[in-house]
Short mmCIF file of C-alpha atoms in Angstrom, two decimals:
data_model
loop_
_atom_site.label_atom_id
_atom_site.label_comp_id
_atom_site.label_asym_id
_atom_site.label_seq_id
_atom_site.Cartn_x
_atom_site.Cartn_y
_atom_site.Cartn_z
CA UNK A 19 0.04 0.05 0.09
CA UNK A 20 2.74 2.41 0.86
CA UNK A 21 4.40 1.67 -2.52
CA UNK A 22 1.18 2.36 -4.32
CA UNK A 23 0.78 5.63 -2.45
CA UNK A 24 4.31 6.67 -3.16
CA UNK A 25 4.04 5.92 -6.88
CA UNK A 26 0.69 7.90 -7.00
CA UNK A 27 2.44 10.72 -5.46
CA UNK A 28 5.47 10.58 -7.88
CA UNK A 29 3.07 10.29 -10.89
CA UNK A 30 0.70 13.06 -9.80
CA UNK A 31 1.51 15.31 -12.71
CA UNK A 32 1.43 12.49 -15.26
CA UNK A 33 -2.14 11.41 -13.86
CA UNK A 34 -3.36 15.05 -14.03
CA UNK A 35 -2.15 15.35 -17.72
CA UNK A 36 -3.81 12.04 -18.66
CA UNK A 37 -7.10 13.05 -16.88
CA UNK A 38 -7.14 16.36 -18.67
CA UNK A 39 -6.79 14.70 -22.04
CA UNK A 40 -9.60 12.26 -21.20
CA UNK A 41 -12.01 15.08 -19.93
CA UNK A 42 -11.10 17.87 -22.50
CA UNK A 43 -9.91 16.41 -25.79
CA UNK A 44 -11.95 17.48 -28.74
CA UNK A 45 -13.04 13.96 -29.59
CA UNK A 46 -14.66 12.24 -26.68
CA UNK A 47 -14.00 8.88 -28.18
CA UNK A 48 -10.21 9.75 -28.27
CA UNK A 49 -9.91 8.60 -31.77
CA UNK A 50 -10.79 5.04 -30.66
CA UNK A 51 -7.53 4.74 -28.50
CA UNK A 52 -7.73 2.59 -25.50
CA UNK A 53 -6.76 5.34 -23.14
CA UNK A 54 -6.38 3.22 -20.02
CA UNK A 55 -4.02 0.97 -21.85
CA UNK A 56 -2.00 3.81 -23.19
CA UNK A 57 -1.71 5.26 -19.67
CA UNK A 58 -0.66 1.87 -18.28
CA UNK A 59 2.05 1.67 -20.95
CA UNK A 60 3.56 5.04 -20.36
CA UNK A 61 3.17 5.49 -16.47
CA UNK A 62 6.12 3.20 -15.63
CA UNK A 63 8.46 5.22 -17.89
CA UNK A 64 7.24 8.47 -16.18
CA UNK A 65 8.07 6.99 -12.68
CA UNK A 66 11.54 5.84 -14.01
CA UNK A 67 12.25 9.27 -15.42
CA UNK A 68 14.99 11.12 -13.36
CA UNK A 69 14.48 14.77 -14.20
CA UNK A 70 11.89 17.22 -15.37
CA UNK A 71 12.97 17.14 -19.03
CA UNK A 72 12.68 13.32 -19.18
CA UNK A 73 9.26 13.43 -17.33
CA UNK A 74 7.99 16.01 -19.84
CA UNK A 75 9.21 13.71 -22.74
CA UNK A 76 6.99 10.83 -21.37
CA UNK A 77 3.88 13.16 -21.18
CA UNK A 78 4.51 14.33 -24.74
CA UNK A 79 4.82 10.66 -25.73
CA UNK A 80 1.47 10.09 -24.13
CA UNK A 81 -0.40 12.91 -25.83
CA UNK A 82 1.27 11.88 -29.19
CA UNK A 83 -0.69 8.61 -29.01
CA UNK A 84 -3.66 10.58 -30.12
CA UNK A 85 -2.06 11.78 -33.39
CA UNK A 86 -2.94 15.44 -32.87
CA UNK A 87 0.05 17.60 -33.43
CA UNK A 88 -1.60 20.65 -32.15
CA UNK A 89 -0.76 19.59 -28.41
CA UNK A 90 2.22 19.66 -26.22
CA UNK A 91 3.53 19.64 -22.64
CA UNK A 92 6.08 22.33 -21.74
CA UNK A 93 8.14 23.11 -18.62
CA UNK A 94 9.49 26.45 -17.29
CA UNK A 95 12.78 25.41 -18.81
CA UNK A 96 11.71 26.09 -22.44
CA UNK A 97 11.00 29.33 -24.16
CA UNK A 98 7.80 27.87 -25.77
CA UNK A 99 6.43 27.60 -22.16
CA UNK A 100 6.50 31.36 -21.75
CA UNK A 101 5.43 31.98 -25.27
CA UNK A 102 2.25 29.78 -24.74
CA UNK A 103 1.60 31.31 -21.32
CA UNK A 104 1.73 34.79 -22.72
CA UNK A 105 -0.63 33.91 -25.57
CA UNK A 106 -3.16 32.42 -23.11
CA UNK A 107 -2.40 34.64 -20.17
CA UNK A 108 -5.95 35.93 -19.76
CA UNK A 109 -7.07 32.39 -18.95
CA UNK A 110 -4.12 31.76 -16.55
CA UNK A 111 -4.29 34.83 -14.17
CA UNK A 112 -4.22 32.78 -10.91
CA UNK A 113 -1.32 30.60 -12.14
CA UNK A 114 0.65 33.65 -13.31
CA UNK A 115 0.34 35.53 -9.99
CA UNK A 116 1.57 32.50 -8.20
CA UNK A 117 4.33 31.34 -10.48
CA UNK A 118 5.42 34.36 -12.51
CA UNK A 119 4.83 37.38 -10.15
CA UNK A 120 7.24 39.55 -12.16
CA UNK A 121 5.50 38.87 -15.41
CA UNK A 122 5.82 36.50 -18.29
CA UNK A 123 9.44 36.62 -19.32
CA UNK A 124 12.49 34.50 -19.84
CA UNK A 125 16.26 34.82 -20.37
CA UNK A 126 17.33 34.32 -23.82
CA UNK A 127 18.89 35.54 -27.05
CA UNK A 128 15.84 35.41 -29.39
CA UNK A 129 16.11 32.27 -31.57
CA UNK A 130 14.23 29.32 -32.57
CA UNK A 131 16.04 26.02 -32.80
CA UNK A 132 15.57 22.38 -34.07
CA UNK A 133 17.40 19.19 -33.23
CA UNK A 134 18.72 17.39 -36.39
CA UNK A 135 20.71 14.23 -35.98
CA UNK A 136 21.72 15.14 -32.48
CA UNK A 137 22.80 18.68 -33.36
CA UNK A 138 21.15 21.99 -32.71
CA UNK A 139 20.50 24.33 -35.56
CA UNK A 140 19.04 27.84 -35.64
CA UNK A 141 15.73 27.99 -37.38
CA UNK A 142 14.86 31.58 -36.70
CA UNK A 143 16.29 34.78 -35.43
CA UNK A 144 14.03 37.27 -33.90
CA UNK A 145 14.66 40.83 -35.19
CA UNK A 146 15.91 43.34 -32.68
CA UNK A 147 17.04 40.76 -30.08
CA UNK A 148 20.58 39.67 -28.82
CA UNK A 149 21.10 36.94 -31.51
CA UNK A 150 20.26 39.21 -34.43
CA UNK A 151 22.47 41.92 -32.93
CA UNK A 152 25.30 39.45 -32.75
CA UNK A 153 24.98 38.23 -36.38
CA UNK A 154 23.56 34.77 -35.54
CA UNK A 155 22.17 33.31 -38.73
CA UNK A 156 19.54 30.75 -39.78
CA UNK A 157 21.36 27.41 -40.35
CA UNK A 158 24.03 27.91 -37.76
CA UNK A 159 24.79 25.01 -35.49
CA UNK A 160 24.96 25.93 -32.00
CA UNK A 161 27.92 23.83 -30.55
CA UNK A 162 28.19 25.30 -27.05
CA UNK A 163 27.41 28.29 -24.74
CA UNK A 164 30.19 29.35 -22.57
CA UNK A 165 31.95 26.05 -23.41
CA UNK A 166 28.96 24.00 -21.96
CA UNK A 167 26.14 22.16 -23.92
CA UNK A 168 23.31 24.38 -25.24
CA UNK A 169 20.05 24.63 -23.32
CA UNK A 170 17.45 26.74 -24.69
CA UNK A 171 16.79 28.66 -21.47
CA UNK A 172 19.22 27.22 -18.79
CA UNK A 173 22.16 28.43 -20.84
CA UNK A 174 21.13 32.02 -20.32
CA UNK A 175 19.78 31.91 -16.77
CA UNK A 176 21.45 34.47 -14.55
CA UNK A 177 23.40 35.95 -17.51
CA UNK A 178 20.93 38.61 -18.61
CA UNK A 179 23.05 41.69 -19.74
CA UNK A 180 26.42 39.81 -19.38
CA UNK A 181 28.76 38.86 -22.22
CA UNK A 182 28.15 35.13 -23.20
CA UNK A 183 30.37 33.16 -25.69
CA UNK A 184 28.19 31.36 -28.35
CA UNK A 185 30.14 28.73 -30.20
CA UNK A 186 28.88 28.17 -33.73
CA UNK A 187 29.74 25.94 -36.68
CA UNK A 188 28.63 27.64 -39.96
CA UNK A 189 29.85 25.23 -42.55
CA UNK A 190 29.41 21.44 -42.70
CA UNK A 191 32.74 20.12 -41.15
CA UNK A 192 34.03 23.63 -40.74
CA UNK A 193 35.72 25.46 -37.92
CA UNK A 194 33.79 26.67 -34.73
CA UNK A 195 33.29 30.32 -34.67
CA UNK A 196 32.82 32.21 -31.34
CA UNK A 197 30.45 35.21 -31.20
CA UNK A 198 29.55 37.24 -28.16
CA UNK A 199 25.83 37.64 -27.23
CA UNK A 200 24.31 39.42 -24.37
CA UNK A 201 21.15 37.54 -23.13
CA UNK A 202 17.97 39.64 -22.46
CA UNK A 203 14.87 39.32 -20.48
CA UNK A 204 12.46 38.47 -23.32
CA UNK A 205 8.76 39.22 -22.93
CA UNK A 206 7.34 37.05 -25.77
CA UNK A 207 4.50 39.12 -27.01
CA UNK A 208 6.44 42.35 -26.76
CA UNK A 209 9.41 40.79 -28.56
CA UNK A 210 7.21 39.42 -31.35
CA UNK A 211 5.61 42.87 -31.87
CA UNK A 212 8.88 44.58 -31.93
CA UNK A 213 10.26 41.99 -34.39
CA UNK A 214 7.57 42.77 -36.86
CA UNK A 215 8.47 46.42 -36.79
CA UNK A 216 12.22 45.95 -36.76
CA UNK A 217 12.20 43.37 -39.55
CA UNK A 218 9.74 45.04 -41.84
CA UNK A 219 11.83 46.49 -44.84
CA UNK A 220 11.71 47.18 -48.53
CA UNK A 221 13.94 44.97 -50.85
CA UNK A 222 14.88 46.37 -54.20
CA UNK A 223 14.25 43.80 -57.14
CA UNK A 224 14.39 44.57 -60.87
CA UNK A 225 13.73 48.23 -60.11
CA UNK A 226 10.78 47.45 -57.87
CA UNK A 227 10.26 47.69 -54.06
CA UNK A 228 9.19 44.57 -52.52
CA UNK A 229 7.94 44.90 -48.99
CA UNK A 230 8.74 42.21 -46.49
CA UNK A 231 7.31 41.50 -43.05
CA UNK A 232 7.34 38.51 -40.85
CA UNK A 233 4.66 37.57 -38.35
CA UNK A 234 6.31 35.34 -35.66
CA UNK A 235 2.88 35.16 -33.77
CA UNK A 236 -0.64 35.87 -34.71
CA UNK A 237 -2.21 35.52 -31.27
CA UNK A 238 -3.91 38.83 -31.11
CA UNK A 239 -5.34 41.77 -33.17
CA UNK A 240 -2.23 43.88 -32.19
CA UNK A 241 -0.15 41.87 -34.70
CA UNK A 242 -2.62 42.61 -37.46
CA UNK A 243 -2.74 46.26 -36.39
CA UNK A 244 1.11 46.39 -36.89
CA UNK A 245 0.84 44.87 -40.32
CA UNK A 246 -1.74 47.45 -41.30
CA UNK A 247 0.18 50.41 -39.80
CA UNK A 248 3.34 49.37 -41.58
CA UNK A 249 1.47 49.02 -44.88
CA UNK A 250 -0.51 52.19 -44.45
CA UNK A 251 2.02 54.65 -43.04
CA UNK A 252 5.29 52.78 -42.03
CA UNK A 253 8.14 51.16 -43.69
CA UNK A 254 6.04 49.30 -46.33
CA UNK A 255 4.06 52.40 -47.44
CA UNK A 256 6.10 52.76 -50.70
CA UNK A 257 6.14 49.04 -51.47
CA UNK A 258 5.14 47.97 -54.99
CA UNK A 259 4.21 44.47 -53.57
CA UNK A 260 4.34 42.62 -50.27
CA UNK A 261 5.87 39.35 -48.99
CA UNK A 262 3.74 38.31 -45.95
CA UNK A 263 5.98 35.77 -44.06
CA UNK A 264 3.95 33.40 -41.89
CA UNK A 265 6.61 30.69 -41.41
CA UNK A 266 7.34 29.22 -37.93
CA UNK A 267 6.26 30.79 -34.68
CA UNK A 268 2.60 30.71 -33.34
CA UNK A 269 -0.82 30.77 -34.92
CA UNK A 270 -3.93 32.34 -33.52
CA UNK A 271 -4.91 34.30 -36.66
CA UNK A 272 -8.56 35.02 -37.47
CA UNK A 273 -9.99 34.51 -41.10
CA UNK A 274 -11.06 38.18 -41.10
CA UNK A 275 -7.44 39.26 -41.28
CA UNK A 276 -7.54 38.50 -44.94
CA UNK A 277 -9.98 41.49 -45.34
CA UNK A 278 -6.82 43.60 -45.38
CA UNK A 279 -6.22 42.33 -48.89
CA UNK A 280 -9.71 42.84 -50.21
CA UNK A 281 -9.39 45.95 -52.40
CA UNK A 282 -13.17 46.29 -52.42
CA UNK A 283 -13.70 48.66 -49.48
CA UNK A 284 -12.71 52.10 -48.24
CA UNK A 285 -9.73 53.23 -46.14
CA UNK A 286 -10.62 55.28 -43.11
CA UNK A 287 -8.52 57.54 -40.78
CA UNK A 288 -9.38 59.72 -37.72
CA UNK A 289 -7.65 63.09 -37.22
CA UNK A 290 -7.01 63.46 -33.50
CA UNK A 291 -6.53 66.62 -31.40
CA UNK A 292 -2.81 66.04 -31.64
CA UNK A 293 -3.03 66.13 -35.45
CA UNK A 294 -2.21 62.38 -35.70
CA UNK A 295 -4.19 60.44 -38.29
CA UNK A 296 -4.20 56.74 -37.41
CA UNK A 297 -5.97 54.43 -39.77
CA UNK A 298 -9.16 52.85 -38.45
CA UNK A 299 -9.32 50.58 -41.58
CA UNK A 300 -6.89 50.17 -44.44
CA UNK A 301 -6.94 48.05 -47.63
CA UNK A 302 -3.75 46.61 -49.13
CA UNK A 303 -4.31 47.19 -52.90
CA UNK A 304 -0.95 45.89 -54.22
CA UNK A 305 0.04 42.32 -55.03
CA UNK A 306 0.94 40.14 -52.15
CA UNK A 307 2.54 36.63 -51.75
CA UNK A 308 2.53 34.50 -48.63
CA UNK A 309 5.43 32.46 -47.29
CA UNK A 310 4.70 29.16 -45.35
CA UNK A 311 6.70 26.14 -44.09
CA UNK A 312 6.31 23.04 -41.94
CA UNK A 313 6.30 25.51 -38.97
CA UNK A 314 3.23 27.41 -40.21
CA UNK A 315 0.48 26.16 -37.92
CA UNK A 316 -3.00 26.76 -36.43
CA UNK A 317 -4.67 30.06 -37.48
CA UNK A 318 -1.84 30.84 -39.96
CA UNK A 319 -2.89 27.62 -41.92
CA UNK A 320 -6.37 28.94 -42.05
CA UNK A 321 -5.15 32.04 -43.61
CA UNK A 322 -2.91 30.12 -46.02
CA UNK A 323 -5.94 27.85 -47.10
CA UNK A 324 -8.05 30.92 -47.62
CA UNK A 325 -5.42 32.84 -49.42
CA UNK A 326 -4.82 30.15 -51.85
CA UNK A 327 -8.56 29.22 -52.35
CA UNK A 328 -9.57 32.81 -53.08
CA UNK A 329 -6.52 33.40 -55.32
CA UNK A 330 -5.28 36.36 -53.28
CA UNK A 331 -1.76 35.73 -54.29
CA UNK A 332 0.76 32.97 -54.54
CA UNK A 333 1.54 30.72 -51.49
CA UNK A 334 5.30 29.98 -51.57
CA UNK A 335 7.60 27.66 -49.57
CA UNK A 336 6.82 24.35 -47.79
CA UNK A 337 3.79 22.27 -46.81
CA UNK A 338 2.21 23.60 -43.57
CA UNK A 339 2.18 21.77 -40.32
CA UNK A 340 -1.49 20.37 -40.43
CA UNK A 341 -1.95 21.46 -36.85
CA UNK A 342 -5.27 23.39 -36.91
CA UNK A 343 -7.31 22.11 -33.81
CA UNK A 344 -8.25 24.88 -31.45
CA UNK A 345 -6.20 24.53 -28.36
CA UNK A 346 -6.29 25.65 -24.67
CA UNK A 347 -3.45 25.75 -21.98
CA UNK A 348 -4.03 23.94 -18.77
CA UNK A 349 -1.61 24.62 -15.78
CA UNK A 350 -0.40 21.43 -13.85
CA UNK A 351 0.28 21.27 -10.29
CA UNK A 352 4.05 21.43 -10.92
CA UNK A 353 3.50 24.73 -12.85
CA UNK A 354 4.17 22.99 -16.14
CA UNK A 355 1.51 23.43 -18.79
CA UNK A 356 -0.48 21.06 -21.13
CA UNK A 357 -1.59 22.56 -24.42
CA UNK A 358 -4.48 20.53 -25.39
CA UNK A 359 -6.77 20.43 -28.54
CA UNK A 360 -10.34 21.14 -27.35
CA UNK A 361 -12.15 21.69 -30.53
CA UNK A 362 -12.16 20.59 -34.16
CA UNK A 363 -11.74 23.32 -36.96
CA UNK A 364 -12.90 23.37 -40.56
CA UNK A 365 -12.34 26.26 -43.02
CA UNK A 366 -14.98 26.49 -45.78
CA UNK A 367 -15.99 22.87 -44.79
CA UNK A 368 -12.42 21.62 -45.25
CA UNK A 369 -10.51 19.96 -42.44
CA UNK A 370 -6.92 21.05 -42.40
CA UNK A 371 -5.84 18.89 -39.18
CA UNK A 372 -3.24 16.38 -40.44
CA UNK A 373 -3.58 17.63 -44.03
CA UNK A 374 -2.08 21.16 -43.99
CA UNK A 375 -1.77 23.46 -46.93
CA UNK A 376 0.32 22.72 -50.03
CA UNK A 377 2.09 25.76 -51.45
CA UNK A 378 1.46 27.04 -55.04
CA UNK A 379 5.14 27.24 -55.46
CA UNK A 380 7.15 24.67 -53.53
CA UNK A 381 10.72 25.81 -52.52
CA UNK A 382 12.88 23.29 -50.57
CA UNK A 383 14.84 24.75 -47.68
CA UNK A 384 18.00 22.82 -46.43
CA UNK A 385 18.38 24.13 -42.99
CA UNK A 386 21.76 22.87 -41.74
CA UNK A 387 24.64 25.31 -42.40
CA UNK A 388 22.25 27.58 -44.55
CA UNK A 389 24.38 30.47 -43.70
CA UNK A 390 21.51 32.76 -43.46
CA UNK A 391 20.41 32.08 -46.97
CA UNK A 392 16.56 32.10 -47.47
CA UNK A 393 15.55 30.47 -50.82
CA UNK A 394 11.82 30.70 -49.94
CA UNK A 395 11.99 34.45 -49.37
CA UNK A 396 14.20 34.88 -52.34
CA UNK A 397 11.71 32.97 -54.53
CA UNK A 398 8.97 35.13 -53.27
CA UNK A 399 10.81 38.39 -54.08
CA UNK A 400 11.65 36.91 -57.49
CA UNK A 401 7.98 35.95 -58.09
CA UNK A 402 6.54 39.32 -57.16
CA UNK A 403 9.11 41.37 -59.16
CA UNK A 404 8.13 39.16 -62.10
CA UNK A 405 4.50 39.89 -61.59
CA UNK A 406 5.10 43.59 -61.60
CA UNK A 407 6.82 43.70 -64.82
CA UNK A 408 4.88 45.62 -67.55
#
């Protein structure tokens, strides 16, 4: 009896996660999976796990049995934990006050990474943050941080504002290059909004000005407002065409965001006492292309499907994630979180979950040692410049 009680205590978080899945997963039949049998198979592995990372891996293996990619377990040792908590912060007020009294933020340098054959590669560099300032590029292999193995968050804990040595390999079989970075306290939503503004720019191509903007997260109207502002009166005002980059990051977009590119409608501004004239509504009336890849997920995929279906412009890049179920974040008793699919989603009657969106123009992207090259963006620029020719 004492052994059973001890095991129950040790497996408390695992049992919470399993129960939340049973009670909240969008499909009450759990896709025909024998959930009790699945629990019984994974529970001993959880009990045998020796650290938080290993235990989280077991919970992620548990939820993966349902074949619904729009779910994950995350701990406070991962940037995605803070990014998800920030996205769902209004439903997590009590948990936030207790666990993150100073606000939702984490120490980091502003990168996304992926493990490939046991090596860590940079998949994204967030404009305006430490990695971008230090010249870190997509495709760089992270070999070490201060001569220790790379950890997405732990490598930078207690080092905010200090010089940190980031060891990179930029060519296959090439030498290791050391660059200095200064980790920052990253507030996810603020960082993603600033990155949109910082990264927005005009690119000259065949005598035309191609606007470019990347949307790392679409979890809120404020991101759409930034896009509208940049097009209406900011860096992209003089663009002849636009590259709308929805690769990687987080979803959350609403179908109505496509109204921005429906030319049939008025622009409207208000002139305030200060003399400022912000746009209340704006219509993008110039050609636009969308970039997508395997990291384009959730609401971004809904936009991609509709963008292609209604022939607004070309969709360029790679096949999207096929992770479109509506999700919700549940806090667990150890302050980790479970992102769980709670509703099915269809767009114009089409179910994108597990299917995703195929681009009109497929462009492969070989990530390792890419050296900052971006063939998908380059193809988008080339395509829009071609379409602008007389």
